[in-house]
CSV table of C-alpha atoms in Angstrom, one decimal:
chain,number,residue,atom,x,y,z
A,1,UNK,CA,108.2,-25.7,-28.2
A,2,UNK,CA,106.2,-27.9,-25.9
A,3,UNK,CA,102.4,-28.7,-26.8
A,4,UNK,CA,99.0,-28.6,-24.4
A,5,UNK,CA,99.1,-31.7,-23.1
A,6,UNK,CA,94.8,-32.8,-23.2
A,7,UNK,CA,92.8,-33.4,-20.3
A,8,UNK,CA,92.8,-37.3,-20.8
A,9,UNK,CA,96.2,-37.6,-20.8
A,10,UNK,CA,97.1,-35.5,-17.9
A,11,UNK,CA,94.7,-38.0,-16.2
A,12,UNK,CA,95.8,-41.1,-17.3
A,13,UNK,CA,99.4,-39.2,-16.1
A,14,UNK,CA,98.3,-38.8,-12.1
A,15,UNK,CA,96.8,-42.2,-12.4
A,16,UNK,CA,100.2,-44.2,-13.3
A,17,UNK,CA,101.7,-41.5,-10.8
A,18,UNK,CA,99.5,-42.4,-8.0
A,19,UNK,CA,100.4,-46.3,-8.8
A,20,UNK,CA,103.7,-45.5,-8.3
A,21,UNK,CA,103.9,-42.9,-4.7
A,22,UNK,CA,104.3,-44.4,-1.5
A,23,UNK,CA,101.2,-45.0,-0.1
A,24,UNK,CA,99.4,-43.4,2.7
A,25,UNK,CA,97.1,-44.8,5.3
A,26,UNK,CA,94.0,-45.6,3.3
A,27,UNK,CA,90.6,-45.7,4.5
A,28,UNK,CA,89.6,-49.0,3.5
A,29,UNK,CA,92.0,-50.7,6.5
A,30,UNK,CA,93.2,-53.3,3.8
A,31,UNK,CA,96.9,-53.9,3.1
A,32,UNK,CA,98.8,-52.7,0.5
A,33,UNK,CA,102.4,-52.4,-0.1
A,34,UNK,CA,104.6,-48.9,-0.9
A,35,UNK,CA,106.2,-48.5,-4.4
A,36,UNK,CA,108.0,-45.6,-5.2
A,37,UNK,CA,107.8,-42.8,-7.7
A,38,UNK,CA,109.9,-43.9,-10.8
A,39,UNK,CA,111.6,-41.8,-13.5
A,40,UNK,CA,108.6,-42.2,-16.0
A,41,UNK,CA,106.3,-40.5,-13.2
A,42,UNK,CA,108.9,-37.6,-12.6
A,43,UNK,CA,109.1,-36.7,-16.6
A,44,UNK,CA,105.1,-36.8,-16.6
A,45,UNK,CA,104.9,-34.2,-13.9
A,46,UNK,CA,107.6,-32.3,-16.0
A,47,UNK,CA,106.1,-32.3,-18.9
A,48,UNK,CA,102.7,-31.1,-17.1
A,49,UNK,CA,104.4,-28.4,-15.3
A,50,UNK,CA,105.8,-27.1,-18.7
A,51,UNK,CA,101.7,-27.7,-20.2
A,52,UNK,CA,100.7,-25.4,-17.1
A,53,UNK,CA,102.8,-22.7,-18.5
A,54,UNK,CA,100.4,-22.6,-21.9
A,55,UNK,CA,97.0,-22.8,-20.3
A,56,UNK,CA,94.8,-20.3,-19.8
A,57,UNK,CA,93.2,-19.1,-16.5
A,58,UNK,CA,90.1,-20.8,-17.6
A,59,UNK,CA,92.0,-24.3,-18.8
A,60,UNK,CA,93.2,-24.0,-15.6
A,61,UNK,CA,90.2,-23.8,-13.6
A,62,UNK,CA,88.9,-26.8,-15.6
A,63,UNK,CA,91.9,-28.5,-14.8
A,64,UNK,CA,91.3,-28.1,-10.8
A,65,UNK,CA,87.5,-28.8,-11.5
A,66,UNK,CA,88.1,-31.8,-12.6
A,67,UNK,CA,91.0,-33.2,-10.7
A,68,UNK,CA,88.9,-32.4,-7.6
A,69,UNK,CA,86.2,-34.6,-9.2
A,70,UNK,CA,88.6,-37.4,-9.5
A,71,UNK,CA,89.9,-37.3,-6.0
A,72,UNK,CA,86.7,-37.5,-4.7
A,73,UNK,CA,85.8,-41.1,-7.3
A,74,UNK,CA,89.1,-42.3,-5.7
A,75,UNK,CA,87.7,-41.6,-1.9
A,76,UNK,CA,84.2,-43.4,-2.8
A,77,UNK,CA,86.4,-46.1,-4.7
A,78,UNK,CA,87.9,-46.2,-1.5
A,79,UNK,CA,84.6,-46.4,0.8
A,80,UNK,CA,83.3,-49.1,-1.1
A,81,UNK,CA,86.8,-51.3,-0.7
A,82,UNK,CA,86.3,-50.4,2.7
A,83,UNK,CA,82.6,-51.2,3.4
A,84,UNK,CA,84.0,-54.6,1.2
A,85,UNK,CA,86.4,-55.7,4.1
A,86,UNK,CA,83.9,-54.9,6.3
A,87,UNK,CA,81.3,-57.3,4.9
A,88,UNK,CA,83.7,-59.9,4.6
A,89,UNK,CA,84.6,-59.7,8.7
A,90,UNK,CA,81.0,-59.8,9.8
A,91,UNK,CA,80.0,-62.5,8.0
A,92,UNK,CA,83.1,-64.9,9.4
A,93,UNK,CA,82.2,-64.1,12.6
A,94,UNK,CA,78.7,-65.6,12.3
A,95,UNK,CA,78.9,-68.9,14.5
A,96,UNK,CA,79.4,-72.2,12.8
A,97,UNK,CA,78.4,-69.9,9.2
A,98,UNK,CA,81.0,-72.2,7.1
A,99,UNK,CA,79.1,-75.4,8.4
A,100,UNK,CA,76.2,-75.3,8.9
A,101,UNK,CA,73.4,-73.3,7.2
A,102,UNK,CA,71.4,-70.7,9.3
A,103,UNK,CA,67.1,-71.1,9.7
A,104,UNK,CA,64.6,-68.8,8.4
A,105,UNK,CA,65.0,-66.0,10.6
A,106,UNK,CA,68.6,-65.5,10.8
A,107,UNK,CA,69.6,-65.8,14.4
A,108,UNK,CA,71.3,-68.9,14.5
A,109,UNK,CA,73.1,-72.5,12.8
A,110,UNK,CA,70.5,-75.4,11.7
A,111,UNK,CA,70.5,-77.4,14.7
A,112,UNK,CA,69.8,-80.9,12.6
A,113,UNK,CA,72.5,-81.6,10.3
A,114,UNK,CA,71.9,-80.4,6.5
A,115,UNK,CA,72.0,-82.6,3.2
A,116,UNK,CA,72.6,-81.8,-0.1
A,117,UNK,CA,69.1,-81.7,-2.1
A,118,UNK,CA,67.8,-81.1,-4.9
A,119,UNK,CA,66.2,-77.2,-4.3
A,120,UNK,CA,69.0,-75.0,-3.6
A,121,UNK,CA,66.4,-72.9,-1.5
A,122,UNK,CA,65.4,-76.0,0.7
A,123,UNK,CA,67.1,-77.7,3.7
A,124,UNK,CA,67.1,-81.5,3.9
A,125,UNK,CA,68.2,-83.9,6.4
A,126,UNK,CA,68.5,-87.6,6.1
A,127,UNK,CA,66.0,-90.3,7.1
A,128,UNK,CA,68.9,-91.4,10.0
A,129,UNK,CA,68.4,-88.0,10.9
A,130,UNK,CA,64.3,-88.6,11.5
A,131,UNK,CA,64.5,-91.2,12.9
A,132,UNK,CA,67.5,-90.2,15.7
A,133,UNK,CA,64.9,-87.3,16.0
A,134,UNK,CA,62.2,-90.2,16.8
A,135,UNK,CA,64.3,-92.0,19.2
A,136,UNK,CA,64.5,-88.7,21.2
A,137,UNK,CA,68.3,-87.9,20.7
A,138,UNK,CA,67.8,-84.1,20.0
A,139,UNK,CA,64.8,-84.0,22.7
A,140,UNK,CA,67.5,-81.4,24.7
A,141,UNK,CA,68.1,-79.1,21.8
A,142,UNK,CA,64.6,-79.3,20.3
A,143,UNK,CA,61.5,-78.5,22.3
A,144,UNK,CA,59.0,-79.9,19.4
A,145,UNK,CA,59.2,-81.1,16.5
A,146,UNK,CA,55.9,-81.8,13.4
A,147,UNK,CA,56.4,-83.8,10.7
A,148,UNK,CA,54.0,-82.9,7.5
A,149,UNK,CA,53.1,-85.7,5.5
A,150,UNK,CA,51.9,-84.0,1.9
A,151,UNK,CA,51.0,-87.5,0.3
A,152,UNK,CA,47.1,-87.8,-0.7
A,153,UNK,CA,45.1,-89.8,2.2
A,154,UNK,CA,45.3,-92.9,0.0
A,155,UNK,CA,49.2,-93.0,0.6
A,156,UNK,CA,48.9,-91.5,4.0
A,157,UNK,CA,46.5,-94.3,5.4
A,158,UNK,CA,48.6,-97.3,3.5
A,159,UNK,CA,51.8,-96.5,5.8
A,160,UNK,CA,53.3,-93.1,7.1
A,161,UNK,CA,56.2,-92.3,9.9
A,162,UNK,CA,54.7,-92.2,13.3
A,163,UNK,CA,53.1,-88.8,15.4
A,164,UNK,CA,53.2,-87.3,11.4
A,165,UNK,CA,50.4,-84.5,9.9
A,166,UNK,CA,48.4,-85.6,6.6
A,167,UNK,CA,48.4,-82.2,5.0
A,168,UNK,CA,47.7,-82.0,1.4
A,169,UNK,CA,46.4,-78.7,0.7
A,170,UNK,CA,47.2,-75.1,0.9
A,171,UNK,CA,43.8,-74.9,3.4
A,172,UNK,CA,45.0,-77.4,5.4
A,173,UNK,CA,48.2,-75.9,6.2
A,174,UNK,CA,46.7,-72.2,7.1
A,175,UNK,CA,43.9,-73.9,9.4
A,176,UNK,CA,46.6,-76.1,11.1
A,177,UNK,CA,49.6,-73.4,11.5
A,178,UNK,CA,47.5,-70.3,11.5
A,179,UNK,CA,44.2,-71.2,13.1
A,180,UNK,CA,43.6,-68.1,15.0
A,181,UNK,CA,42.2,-64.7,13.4
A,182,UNK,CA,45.9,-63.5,14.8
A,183,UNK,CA,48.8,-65.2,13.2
A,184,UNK,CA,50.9,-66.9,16.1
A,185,UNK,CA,54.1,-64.9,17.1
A,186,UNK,CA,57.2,-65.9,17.0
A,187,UNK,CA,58.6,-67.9,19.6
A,188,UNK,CA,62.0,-68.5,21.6
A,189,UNK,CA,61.7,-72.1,22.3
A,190,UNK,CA,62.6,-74.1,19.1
A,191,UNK,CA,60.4,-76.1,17.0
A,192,UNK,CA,61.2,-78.0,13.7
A,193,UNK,CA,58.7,-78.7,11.3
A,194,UNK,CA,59.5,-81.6,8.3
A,195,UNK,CA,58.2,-82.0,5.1
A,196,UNK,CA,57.9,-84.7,3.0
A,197,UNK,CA,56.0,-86.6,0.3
A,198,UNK,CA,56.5,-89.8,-1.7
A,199,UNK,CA,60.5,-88.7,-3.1
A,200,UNK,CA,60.1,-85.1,-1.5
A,201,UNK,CA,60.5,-83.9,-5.3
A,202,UNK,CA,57.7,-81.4,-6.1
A,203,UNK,CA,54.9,-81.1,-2.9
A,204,UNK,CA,57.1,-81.5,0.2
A,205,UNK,CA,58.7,-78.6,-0.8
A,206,UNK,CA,56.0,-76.7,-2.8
A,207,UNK,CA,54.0,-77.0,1.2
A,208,UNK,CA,57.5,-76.0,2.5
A,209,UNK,CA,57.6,-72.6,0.3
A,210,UNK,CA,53.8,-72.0,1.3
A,211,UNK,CA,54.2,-72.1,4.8
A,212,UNK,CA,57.2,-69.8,4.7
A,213,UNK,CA,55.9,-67.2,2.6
A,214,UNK,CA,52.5,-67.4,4.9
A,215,UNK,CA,55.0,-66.5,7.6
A,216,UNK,CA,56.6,-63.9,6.2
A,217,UNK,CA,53.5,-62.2,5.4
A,218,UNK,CA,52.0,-62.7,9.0
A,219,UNK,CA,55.5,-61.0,10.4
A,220,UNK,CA,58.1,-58.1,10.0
A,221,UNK,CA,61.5,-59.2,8.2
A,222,UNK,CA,63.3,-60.9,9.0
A,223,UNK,CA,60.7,-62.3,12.3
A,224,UNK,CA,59.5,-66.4,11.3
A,225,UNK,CA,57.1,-67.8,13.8
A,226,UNK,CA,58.4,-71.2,12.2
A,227,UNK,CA,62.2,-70.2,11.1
A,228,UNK,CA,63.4,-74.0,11.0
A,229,UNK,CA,62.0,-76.0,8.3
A,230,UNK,CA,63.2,-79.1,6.8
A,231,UNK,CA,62.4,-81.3,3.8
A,232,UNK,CA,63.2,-85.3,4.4
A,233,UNK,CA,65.4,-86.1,1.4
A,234,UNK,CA,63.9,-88.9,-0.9
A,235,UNK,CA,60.7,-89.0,1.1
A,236,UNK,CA,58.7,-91.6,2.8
A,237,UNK,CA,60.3,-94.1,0.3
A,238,UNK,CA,63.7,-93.9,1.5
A,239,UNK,CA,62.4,-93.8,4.9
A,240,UNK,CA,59.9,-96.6,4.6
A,241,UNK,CA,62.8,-98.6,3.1
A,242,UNK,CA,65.5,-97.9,6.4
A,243,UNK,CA,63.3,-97.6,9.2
A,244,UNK,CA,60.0,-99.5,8.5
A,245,UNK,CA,59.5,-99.6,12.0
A,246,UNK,CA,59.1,-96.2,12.4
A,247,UNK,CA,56.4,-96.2,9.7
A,248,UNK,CA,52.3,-97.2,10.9
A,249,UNK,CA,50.4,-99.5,9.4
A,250,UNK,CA,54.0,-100.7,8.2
A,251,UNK,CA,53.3,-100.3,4.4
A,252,UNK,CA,54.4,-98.2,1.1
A,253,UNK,CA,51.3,-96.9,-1.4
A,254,UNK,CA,53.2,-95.3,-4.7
A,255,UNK,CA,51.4,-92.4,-5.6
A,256,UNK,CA,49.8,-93.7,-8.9
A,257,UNK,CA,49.2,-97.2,-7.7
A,258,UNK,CA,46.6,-98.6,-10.2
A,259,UNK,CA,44.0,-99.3,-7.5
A,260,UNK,CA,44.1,-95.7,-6.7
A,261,UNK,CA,43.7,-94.3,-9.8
A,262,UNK,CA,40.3,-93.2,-9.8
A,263,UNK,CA,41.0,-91.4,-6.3
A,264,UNK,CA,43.8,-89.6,-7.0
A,265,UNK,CA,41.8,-88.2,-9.8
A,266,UNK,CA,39.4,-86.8,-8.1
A,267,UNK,CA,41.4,-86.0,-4.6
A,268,UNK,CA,43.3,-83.4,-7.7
A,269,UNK,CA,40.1,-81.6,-9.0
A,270,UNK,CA,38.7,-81.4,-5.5
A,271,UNK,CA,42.4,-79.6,-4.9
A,272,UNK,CA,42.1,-77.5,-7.8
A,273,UNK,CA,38.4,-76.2,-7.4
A,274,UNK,CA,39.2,-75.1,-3.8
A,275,UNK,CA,42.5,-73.3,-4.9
A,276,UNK,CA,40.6,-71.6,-7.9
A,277,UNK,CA,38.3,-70.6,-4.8
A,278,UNK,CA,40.6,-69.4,-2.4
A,279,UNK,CA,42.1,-67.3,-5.0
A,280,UNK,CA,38.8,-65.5,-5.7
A,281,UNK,CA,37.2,-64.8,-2.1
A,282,UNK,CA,41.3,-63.9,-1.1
A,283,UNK,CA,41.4,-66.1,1.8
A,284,UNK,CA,45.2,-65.8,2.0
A,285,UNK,CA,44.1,-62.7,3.5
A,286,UNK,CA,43.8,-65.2,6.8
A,287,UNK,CA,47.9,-66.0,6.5
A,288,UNK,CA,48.6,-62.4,6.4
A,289,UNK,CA,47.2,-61.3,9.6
A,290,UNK,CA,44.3,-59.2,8.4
């Protein structure tokens, strides 16, 4: 005499059965090849045929209950597969997306070529890269272009590349890139901005964060008014020692020079009290447009 056969294993049953039908046109428009139904599957739906005949009416409604619950898993299962495939098209038909990386806002390649650097979350470019940018070979891709010097004034006036910003605090950055009581919108002609310090190790980039999450703030997502920023990898060093002539006065000041001691010292507490400031009257208020 045959025994019940238990819900698991009549599941476990139809899944190894539906491994082995030919399959139908799935949802999820990916390929996948026919097997069919083998001698193990036909005994299983024997063996549940003859199980049917020792069920009650409300086994059996149990039964249907939960067999309608499982095709329904096997359709999300198969929504998910198919959003999946979806996901994976869209995103290899972004231009030039295996390349090259794509700026803040989302709409398009880097148009200066990207380095490998140390932040993950940064882009760099090469100090060849500055200085074709200084000799005008992008002027008909790029409208304008600022480079932000984050060295202390000290380093700044001792040598720094040519036409570049000497911005060194968080103030100085809202006042130059968001003057205005209205944050400046977003605009459609293109305009890089660089950062930098002495190796571009810890404030190129820490100004570089600021000023995007500033802009992210003053805007809706995914909206930048300054989408392309860059960091220039190994700083004004590297630069200073390739393209000197690019630099004015011509001249390299390390950061903690020993004649400059005393003034880096107090350029950081002057930096401090005004951040500890900022932080209680909420002037970041200004960068979000209020």
């Amino acid at each position: 005499m045959s025994q019940p056969i238990r819900l698991l294993d009549k599941m476990r049953m139809k899944v190894e059965g539906n491994l082995h039908q030919p399959d139908k046109q799935h949802e999820d428009g990916c390929a996948r090849s026919g097997i069919s139904s083998s001698p193990l599957t036909q005994l299983h739906g024997k063996r549940t045929e003859q199980a049917d005949g020792h069920q009650s009416s409300a086994q059996k409604k149990r039964k249907h209950s939960n067999h309608g619950n499982w095709e329904t898993d096997q359709r999300q299962l198969y929504n998910l597969r198919w959003l999946s495939c979806l996901q994976e098209v869209d995103v290899k038909q972004i231009p030039d997306s295996e390349e090259r990386v794509l700026i803040g806002d989302f709409s398009k390649a880097c148009i200066l070529p990207i380095e490998d650097g140390k932040h993950q979350d940064l882009k760099y470019i090469s100090a060849h890269t500055v200085s074709a940018l200084l000799l005008g070979e992008y002027e008909h891709v790029i409208h304008d272009y600022v480079i932000v010097d984050c060295r202390y004034p000290y380093e700044f006036n001792g040598g720094h590349i040519k036409g570049a910003l000497n911005l060194y605090s968080e103030e100085q950055l809202i006042s130059t890139f968001f003057s205005g009581q209205r944050s400046p919108r977003p605009r459609k002609r293109c305009r890089v901005i660089i950062f930098h310090c002495e190796f571009s190790s810890e404030r190129g980039p820490k100004f570089c964060r600021s000023l995007r999450r500033m802009d992210r703030n003053a805007n809706v997502y995914p909206n930048l008014c300054f989408p392309e920023l860059y960091i220039l990898k190994n700083g004004y060093k590297e630069f200073f020692q390739e393209f000197a002539t690019f630099c004015e006065p011509r001249g390299y000041i390390q950061m903690h020079h020993k004649d400059y001691r005393e003034e880096l010292h107090m350029i950081r507490r002057k930096v401090r009290l005004v951040a500890g400031q900022r932080r209680r009257k909420g002037l970041f208020q200004m960068a979000n447009g209020h």
